[in-house]
mmCIF file with all atom_site columns, C-alpha atoms in Angstrom:
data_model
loop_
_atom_site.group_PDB
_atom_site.id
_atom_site.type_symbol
_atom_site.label_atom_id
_atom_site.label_alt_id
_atom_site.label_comp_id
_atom_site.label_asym_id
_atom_site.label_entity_id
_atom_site.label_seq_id
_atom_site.pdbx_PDB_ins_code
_atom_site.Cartn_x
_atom_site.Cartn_y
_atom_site.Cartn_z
_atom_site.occupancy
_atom_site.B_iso_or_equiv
_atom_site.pdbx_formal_charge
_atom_site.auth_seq_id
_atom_site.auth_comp_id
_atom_site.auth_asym_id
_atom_site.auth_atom_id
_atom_site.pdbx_PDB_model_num
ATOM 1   C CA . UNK A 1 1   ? 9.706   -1.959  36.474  1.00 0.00 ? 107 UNK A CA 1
ATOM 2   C CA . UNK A 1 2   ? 12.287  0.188   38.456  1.00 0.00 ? 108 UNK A CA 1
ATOM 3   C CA . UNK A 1 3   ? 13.711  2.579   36.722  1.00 0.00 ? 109 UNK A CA 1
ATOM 4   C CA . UNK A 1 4   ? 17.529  0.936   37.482  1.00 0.00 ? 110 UNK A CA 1
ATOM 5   C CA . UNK A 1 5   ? 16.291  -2.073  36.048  1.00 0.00 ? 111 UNK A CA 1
ATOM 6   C CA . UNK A 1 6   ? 15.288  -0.230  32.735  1.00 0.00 ? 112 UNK A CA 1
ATOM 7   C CA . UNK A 1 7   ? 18.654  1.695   33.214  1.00 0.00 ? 113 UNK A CA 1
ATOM 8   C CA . UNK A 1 8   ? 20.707  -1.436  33.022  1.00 0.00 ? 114 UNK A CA 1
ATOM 9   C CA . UNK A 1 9   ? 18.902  -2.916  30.301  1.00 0.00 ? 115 UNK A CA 1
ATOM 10  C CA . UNK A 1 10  ? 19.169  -0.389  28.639  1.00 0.00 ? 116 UNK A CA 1
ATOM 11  C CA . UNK A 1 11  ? 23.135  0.185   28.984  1.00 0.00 ? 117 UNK A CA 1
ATOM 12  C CA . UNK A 1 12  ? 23.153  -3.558  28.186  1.00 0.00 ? 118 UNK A CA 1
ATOM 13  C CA . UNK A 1 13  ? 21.438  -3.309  24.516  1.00 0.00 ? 119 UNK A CA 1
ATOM 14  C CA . UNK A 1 14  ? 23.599  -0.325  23.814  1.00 0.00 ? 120 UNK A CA 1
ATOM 15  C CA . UNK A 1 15  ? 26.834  -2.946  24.724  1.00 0.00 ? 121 UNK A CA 1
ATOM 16  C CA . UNK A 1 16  ? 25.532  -5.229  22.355  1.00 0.00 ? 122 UNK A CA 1
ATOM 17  C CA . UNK A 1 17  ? 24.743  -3.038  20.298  1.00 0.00 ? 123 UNK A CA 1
ATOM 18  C CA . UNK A 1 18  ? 20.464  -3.245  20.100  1.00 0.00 ? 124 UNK A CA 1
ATOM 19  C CA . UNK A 1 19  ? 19.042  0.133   19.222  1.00 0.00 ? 125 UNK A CA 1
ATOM 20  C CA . UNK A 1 20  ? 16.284  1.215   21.546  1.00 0.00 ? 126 UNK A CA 1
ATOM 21  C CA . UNK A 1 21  ? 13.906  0.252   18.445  1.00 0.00 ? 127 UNK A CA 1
ATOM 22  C CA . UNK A 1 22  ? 14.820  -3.282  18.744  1.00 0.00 ? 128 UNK A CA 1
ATOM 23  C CA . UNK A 1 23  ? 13.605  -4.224  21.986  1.00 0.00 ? 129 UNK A CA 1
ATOM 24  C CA . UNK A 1 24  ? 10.837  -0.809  22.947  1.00 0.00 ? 130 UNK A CA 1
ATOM 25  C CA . UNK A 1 25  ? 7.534   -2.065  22.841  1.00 0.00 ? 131 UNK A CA 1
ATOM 26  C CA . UNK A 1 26  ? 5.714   -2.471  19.334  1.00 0.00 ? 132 UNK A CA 1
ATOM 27  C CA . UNK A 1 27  ? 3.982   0.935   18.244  1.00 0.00 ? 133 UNK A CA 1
ATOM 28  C CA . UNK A 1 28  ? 0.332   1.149   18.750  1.00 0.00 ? 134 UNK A CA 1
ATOM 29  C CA . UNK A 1 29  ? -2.056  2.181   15.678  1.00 0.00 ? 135 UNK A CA 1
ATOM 30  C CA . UNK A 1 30  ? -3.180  0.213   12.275  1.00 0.00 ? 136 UNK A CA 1
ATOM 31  C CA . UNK A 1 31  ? 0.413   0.816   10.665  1.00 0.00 ? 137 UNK A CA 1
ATOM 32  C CA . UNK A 1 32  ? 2.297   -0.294  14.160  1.00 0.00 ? 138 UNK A CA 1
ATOM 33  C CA . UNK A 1 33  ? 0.401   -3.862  14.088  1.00 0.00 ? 139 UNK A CA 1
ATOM 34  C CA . UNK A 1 34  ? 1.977   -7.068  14.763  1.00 0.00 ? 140 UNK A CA 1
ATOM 35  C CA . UNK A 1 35  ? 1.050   -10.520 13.578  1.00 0.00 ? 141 UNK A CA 1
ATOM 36  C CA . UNK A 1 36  ? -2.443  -9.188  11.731  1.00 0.00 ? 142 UNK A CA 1
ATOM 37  C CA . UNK A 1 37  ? -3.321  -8.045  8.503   1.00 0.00 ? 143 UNK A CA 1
ATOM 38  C CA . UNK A 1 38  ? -3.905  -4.167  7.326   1.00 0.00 ? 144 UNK A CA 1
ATOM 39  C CA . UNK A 1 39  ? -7.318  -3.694  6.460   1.00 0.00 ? 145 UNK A CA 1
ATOM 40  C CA . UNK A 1 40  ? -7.887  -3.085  2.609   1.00 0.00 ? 146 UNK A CA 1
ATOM 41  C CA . UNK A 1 41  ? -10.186 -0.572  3.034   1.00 0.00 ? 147 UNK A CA 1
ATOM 42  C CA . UNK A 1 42  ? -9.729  2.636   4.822   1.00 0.00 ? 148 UNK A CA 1
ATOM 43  C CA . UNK A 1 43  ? -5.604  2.059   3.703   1.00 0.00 ? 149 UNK A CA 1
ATOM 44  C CA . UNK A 1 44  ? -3.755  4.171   1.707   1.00 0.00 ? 150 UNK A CA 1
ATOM 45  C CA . UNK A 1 45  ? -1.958  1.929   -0.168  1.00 0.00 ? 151 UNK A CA 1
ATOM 46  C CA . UNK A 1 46  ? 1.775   3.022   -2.067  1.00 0.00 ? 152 UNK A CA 1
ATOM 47  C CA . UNK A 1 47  ? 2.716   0.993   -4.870  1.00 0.00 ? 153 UNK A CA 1
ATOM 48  C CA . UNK A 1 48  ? 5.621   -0.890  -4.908  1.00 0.00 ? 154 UNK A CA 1
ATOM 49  C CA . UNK A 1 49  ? 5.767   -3.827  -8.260  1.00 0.00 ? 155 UNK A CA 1
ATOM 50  C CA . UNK A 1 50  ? 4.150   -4.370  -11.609 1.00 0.00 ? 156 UNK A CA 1
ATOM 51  C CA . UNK A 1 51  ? 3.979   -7.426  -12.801 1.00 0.00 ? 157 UNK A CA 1
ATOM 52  C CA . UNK A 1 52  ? 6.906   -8.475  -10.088 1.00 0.00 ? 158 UNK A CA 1
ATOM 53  C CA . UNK A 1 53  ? 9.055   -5.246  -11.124 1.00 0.00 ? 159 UNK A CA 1
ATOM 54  C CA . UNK A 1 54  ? 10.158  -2.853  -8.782  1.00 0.00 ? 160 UNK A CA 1
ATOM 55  C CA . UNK A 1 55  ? 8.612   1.090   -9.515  1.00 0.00 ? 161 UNK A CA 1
ATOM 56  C CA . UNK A 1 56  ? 10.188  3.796   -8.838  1.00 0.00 ? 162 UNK A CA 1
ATOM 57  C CA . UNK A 1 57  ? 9.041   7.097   -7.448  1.00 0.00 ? 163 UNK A CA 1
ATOM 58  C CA . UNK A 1 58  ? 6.939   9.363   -10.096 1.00 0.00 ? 164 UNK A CA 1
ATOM 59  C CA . UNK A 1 59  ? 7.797   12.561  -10.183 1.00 0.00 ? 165 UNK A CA 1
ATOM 60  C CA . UNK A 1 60  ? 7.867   15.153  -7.707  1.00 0.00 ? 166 UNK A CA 1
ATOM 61  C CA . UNK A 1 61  ? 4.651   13.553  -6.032  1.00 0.00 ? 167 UNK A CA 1
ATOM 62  C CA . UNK A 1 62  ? 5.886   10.206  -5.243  1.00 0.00 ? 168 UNK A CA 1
ATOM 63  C CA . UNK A 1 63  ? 4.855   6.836   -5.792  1.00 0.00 ? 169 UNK A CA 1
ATOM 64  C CA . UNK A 1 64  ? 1.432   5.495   -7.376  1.00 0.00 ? 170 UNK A CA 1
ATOM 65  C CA . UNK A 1 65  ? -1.605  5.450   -4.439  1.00 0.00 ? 171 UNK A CA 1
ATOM 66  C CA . UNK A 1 66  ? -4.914  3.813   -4.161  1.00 0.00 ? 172 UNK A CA 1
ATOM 67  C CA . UNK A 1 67  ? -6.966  3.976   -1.406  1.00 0.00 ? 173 UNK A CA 1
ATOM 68  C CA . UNK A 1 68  ? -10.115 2.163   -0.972  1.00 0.00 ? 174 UNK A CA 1
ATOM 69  C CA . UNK A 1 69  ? -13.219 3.531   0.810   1.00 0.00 ? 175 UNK A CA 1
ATOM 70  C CA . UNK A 1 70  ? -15.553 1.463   2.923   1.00 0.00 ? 176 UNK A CA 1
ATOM 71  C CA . UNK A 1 71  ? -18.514 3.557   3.464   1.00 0.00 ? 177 UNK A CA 1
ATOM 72  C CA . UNK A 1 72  ? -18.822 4.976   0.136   1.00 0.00 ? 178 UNK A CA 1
ATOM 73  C CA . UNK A 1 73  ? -17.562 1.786   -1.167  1.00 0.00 ? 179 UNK A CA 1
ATOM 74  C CA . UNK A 1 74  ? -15.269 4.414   -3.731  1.00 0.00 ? 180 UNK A CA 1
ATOM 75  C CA . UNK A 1 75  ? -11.454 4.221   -4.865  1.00 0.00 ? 181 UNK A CA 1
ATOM 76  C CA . UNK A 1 76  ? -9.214  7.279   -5.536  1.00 0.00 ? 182 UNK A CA 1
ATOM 77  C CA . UNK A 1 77  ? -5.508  7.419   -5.976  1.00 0.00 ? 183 UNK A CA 1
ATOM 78  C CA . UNK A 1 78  ? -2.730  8.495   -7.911  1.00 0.00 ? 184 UNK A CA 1
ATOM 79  C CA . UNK A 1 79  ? -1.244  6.772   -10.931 1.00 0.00 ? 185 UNK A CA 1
ATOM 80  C CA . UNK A 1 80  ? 2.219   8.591   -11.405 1.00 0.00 ? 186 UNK A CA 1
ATOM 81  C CA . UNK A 1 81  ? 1.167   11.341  -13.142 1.00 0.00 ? 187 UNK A CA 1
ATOM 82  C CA . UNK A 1 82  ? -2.986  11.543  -12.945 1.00 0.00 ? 188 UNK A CA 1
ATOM 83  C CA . UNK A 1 83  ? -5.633  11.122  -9.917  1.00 0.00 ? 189 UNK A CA 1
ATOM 84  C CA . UNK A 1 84  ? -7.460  8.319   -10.401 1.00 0.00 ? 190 UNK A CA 1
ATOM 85  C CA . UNK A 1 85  ? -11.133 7.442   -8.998  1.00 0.00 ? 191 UNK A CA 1
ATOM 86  C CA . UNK A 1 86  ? -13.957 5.235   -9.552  1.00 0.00 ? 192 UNK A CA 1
ATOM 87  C CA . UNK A 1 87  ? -16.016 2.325   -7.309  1.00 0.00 ? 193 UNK A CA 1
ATOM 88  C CA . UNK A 1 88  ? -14.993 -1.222  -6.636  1.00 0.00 ? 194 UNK A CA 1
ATOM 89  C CA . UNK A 1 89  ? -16.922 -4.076  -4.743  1.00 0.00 ? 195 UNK A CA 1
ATOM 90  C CA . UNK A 1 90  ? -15.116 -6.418  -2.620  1.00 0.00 ? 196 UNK A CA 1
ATOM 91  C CA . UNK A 1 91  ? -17.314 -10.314 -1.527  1.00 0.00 ? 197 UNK A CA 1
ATOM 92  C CA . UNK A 1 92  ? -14.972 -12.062 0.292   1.00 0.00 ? 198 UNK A CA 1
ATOM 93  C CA . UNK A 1 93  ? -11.325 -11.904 -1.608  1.00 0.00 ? 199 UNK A CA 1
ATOM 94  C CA . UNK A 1 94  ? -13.041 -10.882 -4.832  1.00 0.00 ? 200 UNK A CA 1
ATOM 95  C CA . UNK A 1 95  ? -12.820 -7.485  -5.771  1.00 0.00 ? 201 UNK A CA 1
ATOM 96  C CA . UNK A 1 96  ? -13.995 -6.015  -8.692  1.00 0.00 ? 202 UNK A CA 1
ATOM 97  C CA . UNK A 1 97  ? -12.505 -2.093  -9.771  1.00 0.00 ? 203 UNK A CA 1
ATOM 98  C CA . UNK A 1 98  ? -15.274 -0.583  -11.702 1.00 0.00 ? 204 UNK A CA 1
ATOM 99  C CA . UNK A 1 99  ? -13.787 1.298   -14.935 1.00 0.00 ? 205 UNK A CA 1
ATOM 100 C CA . UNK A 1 100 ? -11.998 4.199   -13.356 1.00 0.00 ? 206 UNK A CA 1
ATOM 101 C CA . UNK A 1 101 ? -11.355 7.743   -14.386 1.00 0.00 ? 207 UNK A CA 1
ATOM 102 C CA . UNK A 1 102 ? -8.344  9.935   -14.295 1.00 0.00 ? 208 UNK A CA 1
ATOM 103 C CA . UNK A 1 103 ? -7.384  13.477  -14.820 1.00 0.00 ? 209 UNK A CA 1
ATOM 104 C CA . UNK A 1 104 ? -6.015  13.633  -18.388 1.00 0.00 ? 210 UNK A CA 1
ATOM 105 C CA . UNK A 1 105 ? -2.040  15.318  -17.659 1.00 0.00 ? 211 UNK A CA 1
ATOM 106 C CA . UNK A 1 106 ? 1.166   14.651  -19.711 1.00 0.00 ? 212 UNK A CA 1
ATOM 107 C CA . UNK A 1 107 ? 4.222   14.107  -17.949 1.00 0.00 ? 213 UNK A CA 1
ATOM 108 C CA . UNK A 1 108 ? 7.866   12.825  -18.919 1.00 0.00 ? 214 UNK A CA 1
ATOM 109 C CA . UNK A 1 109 ? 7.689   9.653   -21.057 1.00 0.00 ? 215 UNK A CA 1
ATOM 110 C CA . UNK A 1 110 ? 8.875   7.025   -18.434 1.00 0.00 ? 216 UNK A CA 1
ATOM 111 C CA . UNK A 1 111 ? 6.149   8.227   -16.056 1.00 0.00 ? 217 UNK A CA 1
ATOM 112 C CA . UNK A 1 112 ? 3.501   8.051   -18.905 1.00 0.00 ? 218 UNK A CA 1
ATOM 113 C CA . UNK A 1 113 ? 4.880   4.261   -19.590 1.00 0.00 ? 219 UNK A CA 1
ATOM 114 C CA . UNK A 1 114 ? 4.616   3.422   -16.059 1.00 0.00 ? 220 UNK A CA 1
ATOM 115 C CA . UNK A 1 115 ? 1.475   4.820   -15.461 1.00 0.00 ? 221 UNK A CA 1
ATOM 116 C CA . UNK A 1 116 ? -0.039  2.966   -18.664 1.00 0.00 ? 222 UNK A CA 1
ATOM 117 C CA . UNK A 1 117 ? 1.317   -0.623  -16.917 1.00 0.00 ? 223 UNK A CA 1
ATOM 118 C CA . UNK A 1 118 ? -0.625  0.883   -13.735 1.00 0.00 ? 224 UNK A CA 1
ATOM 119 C CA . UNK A 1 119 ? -3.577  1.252   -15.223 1.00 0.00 ? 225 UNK A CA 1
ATOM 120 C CA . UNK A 1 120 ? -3.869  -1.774  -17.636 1.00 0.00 ? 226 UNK A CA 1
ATOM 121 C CA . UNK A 1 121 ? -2.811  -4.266  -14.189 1.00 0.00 ? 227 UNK A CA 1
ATOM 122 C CA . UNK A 1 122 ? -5.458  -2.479  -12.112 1.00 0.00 ? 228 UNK A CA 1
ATOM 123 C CA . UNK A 1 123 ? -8.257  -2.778  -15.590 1.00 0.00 ? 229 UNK A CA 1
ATOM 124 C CA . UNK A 1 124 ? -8.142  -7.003  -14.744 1.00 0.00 ? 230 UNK A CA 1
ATOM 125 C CA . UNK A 1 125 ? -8.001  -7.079  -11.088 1.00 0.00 ? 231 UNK A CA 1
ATOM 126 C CA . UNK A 1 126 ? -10.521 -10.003 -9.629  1.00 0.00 ? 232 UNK A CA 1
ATOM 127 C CA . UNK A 1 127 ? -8.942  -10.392 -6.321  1.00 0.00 ? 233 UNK A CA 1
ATOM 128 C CA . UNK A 1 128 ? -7.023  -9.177  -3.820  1.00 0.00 ? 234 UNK A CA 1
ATOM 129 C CA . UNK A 1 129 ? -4.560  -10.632 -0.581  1.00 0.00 ? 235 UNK A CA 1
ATOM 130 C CA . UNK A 1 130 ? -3.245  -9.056  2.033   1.00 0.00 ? 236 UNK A CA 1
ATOM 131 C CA . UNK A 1 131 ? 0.003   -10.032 3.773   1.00 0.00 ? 237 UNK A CA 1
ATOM 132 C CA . UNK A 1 132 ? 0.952   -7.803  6.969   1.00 0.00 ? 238 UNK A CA 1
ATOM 133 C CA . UNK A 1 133 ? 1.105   -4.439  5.637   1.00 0.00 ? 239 UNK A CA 1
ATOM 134 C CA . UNK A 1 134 ? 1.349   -5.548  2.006   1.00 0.00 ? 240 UNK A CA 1
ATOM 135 C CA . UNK A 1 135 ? -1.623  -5.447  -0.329  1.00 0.00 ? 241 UNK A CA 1
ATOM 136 C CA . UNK A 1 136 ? -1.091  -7.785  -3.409  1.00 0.00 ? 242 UNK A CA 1
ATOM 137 C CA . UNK A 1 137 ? -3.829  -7.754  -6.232  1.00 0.00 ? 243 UNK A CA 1
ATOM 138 C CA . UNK A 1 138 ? -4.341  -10.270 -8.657  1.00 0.00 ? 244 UNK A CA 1
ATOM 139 C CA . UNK A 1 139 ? -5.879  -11.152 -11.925 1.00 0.00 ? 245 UNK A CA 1
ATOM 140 C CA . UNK A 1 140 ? -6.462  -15.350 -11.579 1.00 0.00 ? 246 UNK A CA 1
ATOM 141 C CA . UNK A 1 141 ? -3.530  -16.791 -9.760  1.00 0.00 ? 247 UNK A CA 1
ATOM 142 C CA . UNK A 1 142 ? -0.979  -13.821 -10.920 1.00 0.00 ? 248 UNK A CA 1
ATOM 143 C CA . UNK A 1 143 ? -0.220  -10.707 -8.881  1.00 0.00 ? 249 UNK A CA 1
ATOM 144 C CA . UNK A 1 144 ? -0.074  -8.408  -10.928 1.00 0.00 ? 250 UNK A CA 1
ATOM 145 C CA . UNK A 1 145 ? 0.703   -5.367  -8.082  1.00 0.00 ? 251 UNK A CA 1
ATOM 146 C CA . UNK A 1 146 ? 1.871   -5.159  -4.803  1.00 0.00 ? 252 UNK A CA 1
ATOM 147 C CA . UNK A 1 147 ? 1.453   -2.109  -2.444  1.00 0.00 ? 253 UNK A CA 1
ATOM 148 C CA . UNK A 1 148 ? 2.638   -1.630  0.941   1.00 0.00 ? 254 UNK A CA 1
ATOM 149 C CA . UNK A 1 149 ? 0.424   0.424   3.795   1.00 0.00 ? 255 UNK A CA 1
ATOM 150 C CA . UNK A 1 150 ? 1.675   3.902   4.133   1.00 0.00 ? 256 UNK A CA 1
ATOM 151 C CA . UNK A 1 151 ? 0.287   6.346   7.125   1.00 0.00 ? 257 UNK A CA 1
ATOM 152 C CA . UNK A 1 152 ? -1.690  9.135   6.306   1.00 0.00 ? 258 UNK A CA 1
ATOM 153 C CA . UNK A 1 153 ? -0.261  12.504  5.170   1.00 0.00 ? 259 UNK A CA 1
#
């Protein structure tokens, strides 16, 4: 397109007050998809509810993370306070988390409660969905956590 095309446009959006964001071209790369799914594996995943409650932040390192490997077919994360790790297997939207072990850390009391919630949702997962960017994981018909994709650090 000429560039006094782009200029005008441009000027326009600003008038009506569209931020360059709104109408620039979509961003490339898994997190900058539009109208697909997220992969579950190869994700880093940041939690975001427990059984439909909001979480907050943990501590000084941030939010609950699992990340699922494909080629090793192994899970690692954090839980709010402790790493976590351990193997899963996924058939389909099955997924079974094999029992996983974390570091063994005490932290303030509301992180220790939260992380306990964590870990008991994640001990009956059987399946899995994923929306867009968000991952929701699910024990029968109930999600019992949601996540949202998060880029790599």
């Amino acid at each position: 397109m000429p560039a006094s095309f782009l200029s005008r446009l441009a000027l326009l959006c600003g008038a009506l007050g569209l931020t360059p964001t709104l109408w620039a071209a979509p961003a490339s790369g898994p997190l900058g998809q539009t109208g697909s799914n997220i992969p579950l594996r190869d994700t880093r995943w940041s939690l975001q509810t427990i059984d439909g409650a909001p979480v907050a932040a943990s501590g000084p390192r941030g939010r609950a993370q699992l990340s699922l490997r494909a080629a090793s077919q192994h899970l690692s994360g954090f839980a709010g306070c402790n790493t976590l790790s351990g193997r899963y297997i996924q058939r389909g939207t099955s997924l079974a988390l094999k029992p996983l072990a974390t570091t063994r850390m005490a932290c303030e009391p509301g992180v220790m409660q939260q992380e306990t919630r964590f870990l008991q949702a994640l001990a009956g997962i059987d399946s899995y969905r994923v929306e867009g960017r968000q991952l929701s994981l699910l024990q029968g018909d109930v999600v019992k956590l949601t996540f949202i994709a998060t880029p790599a650090r």
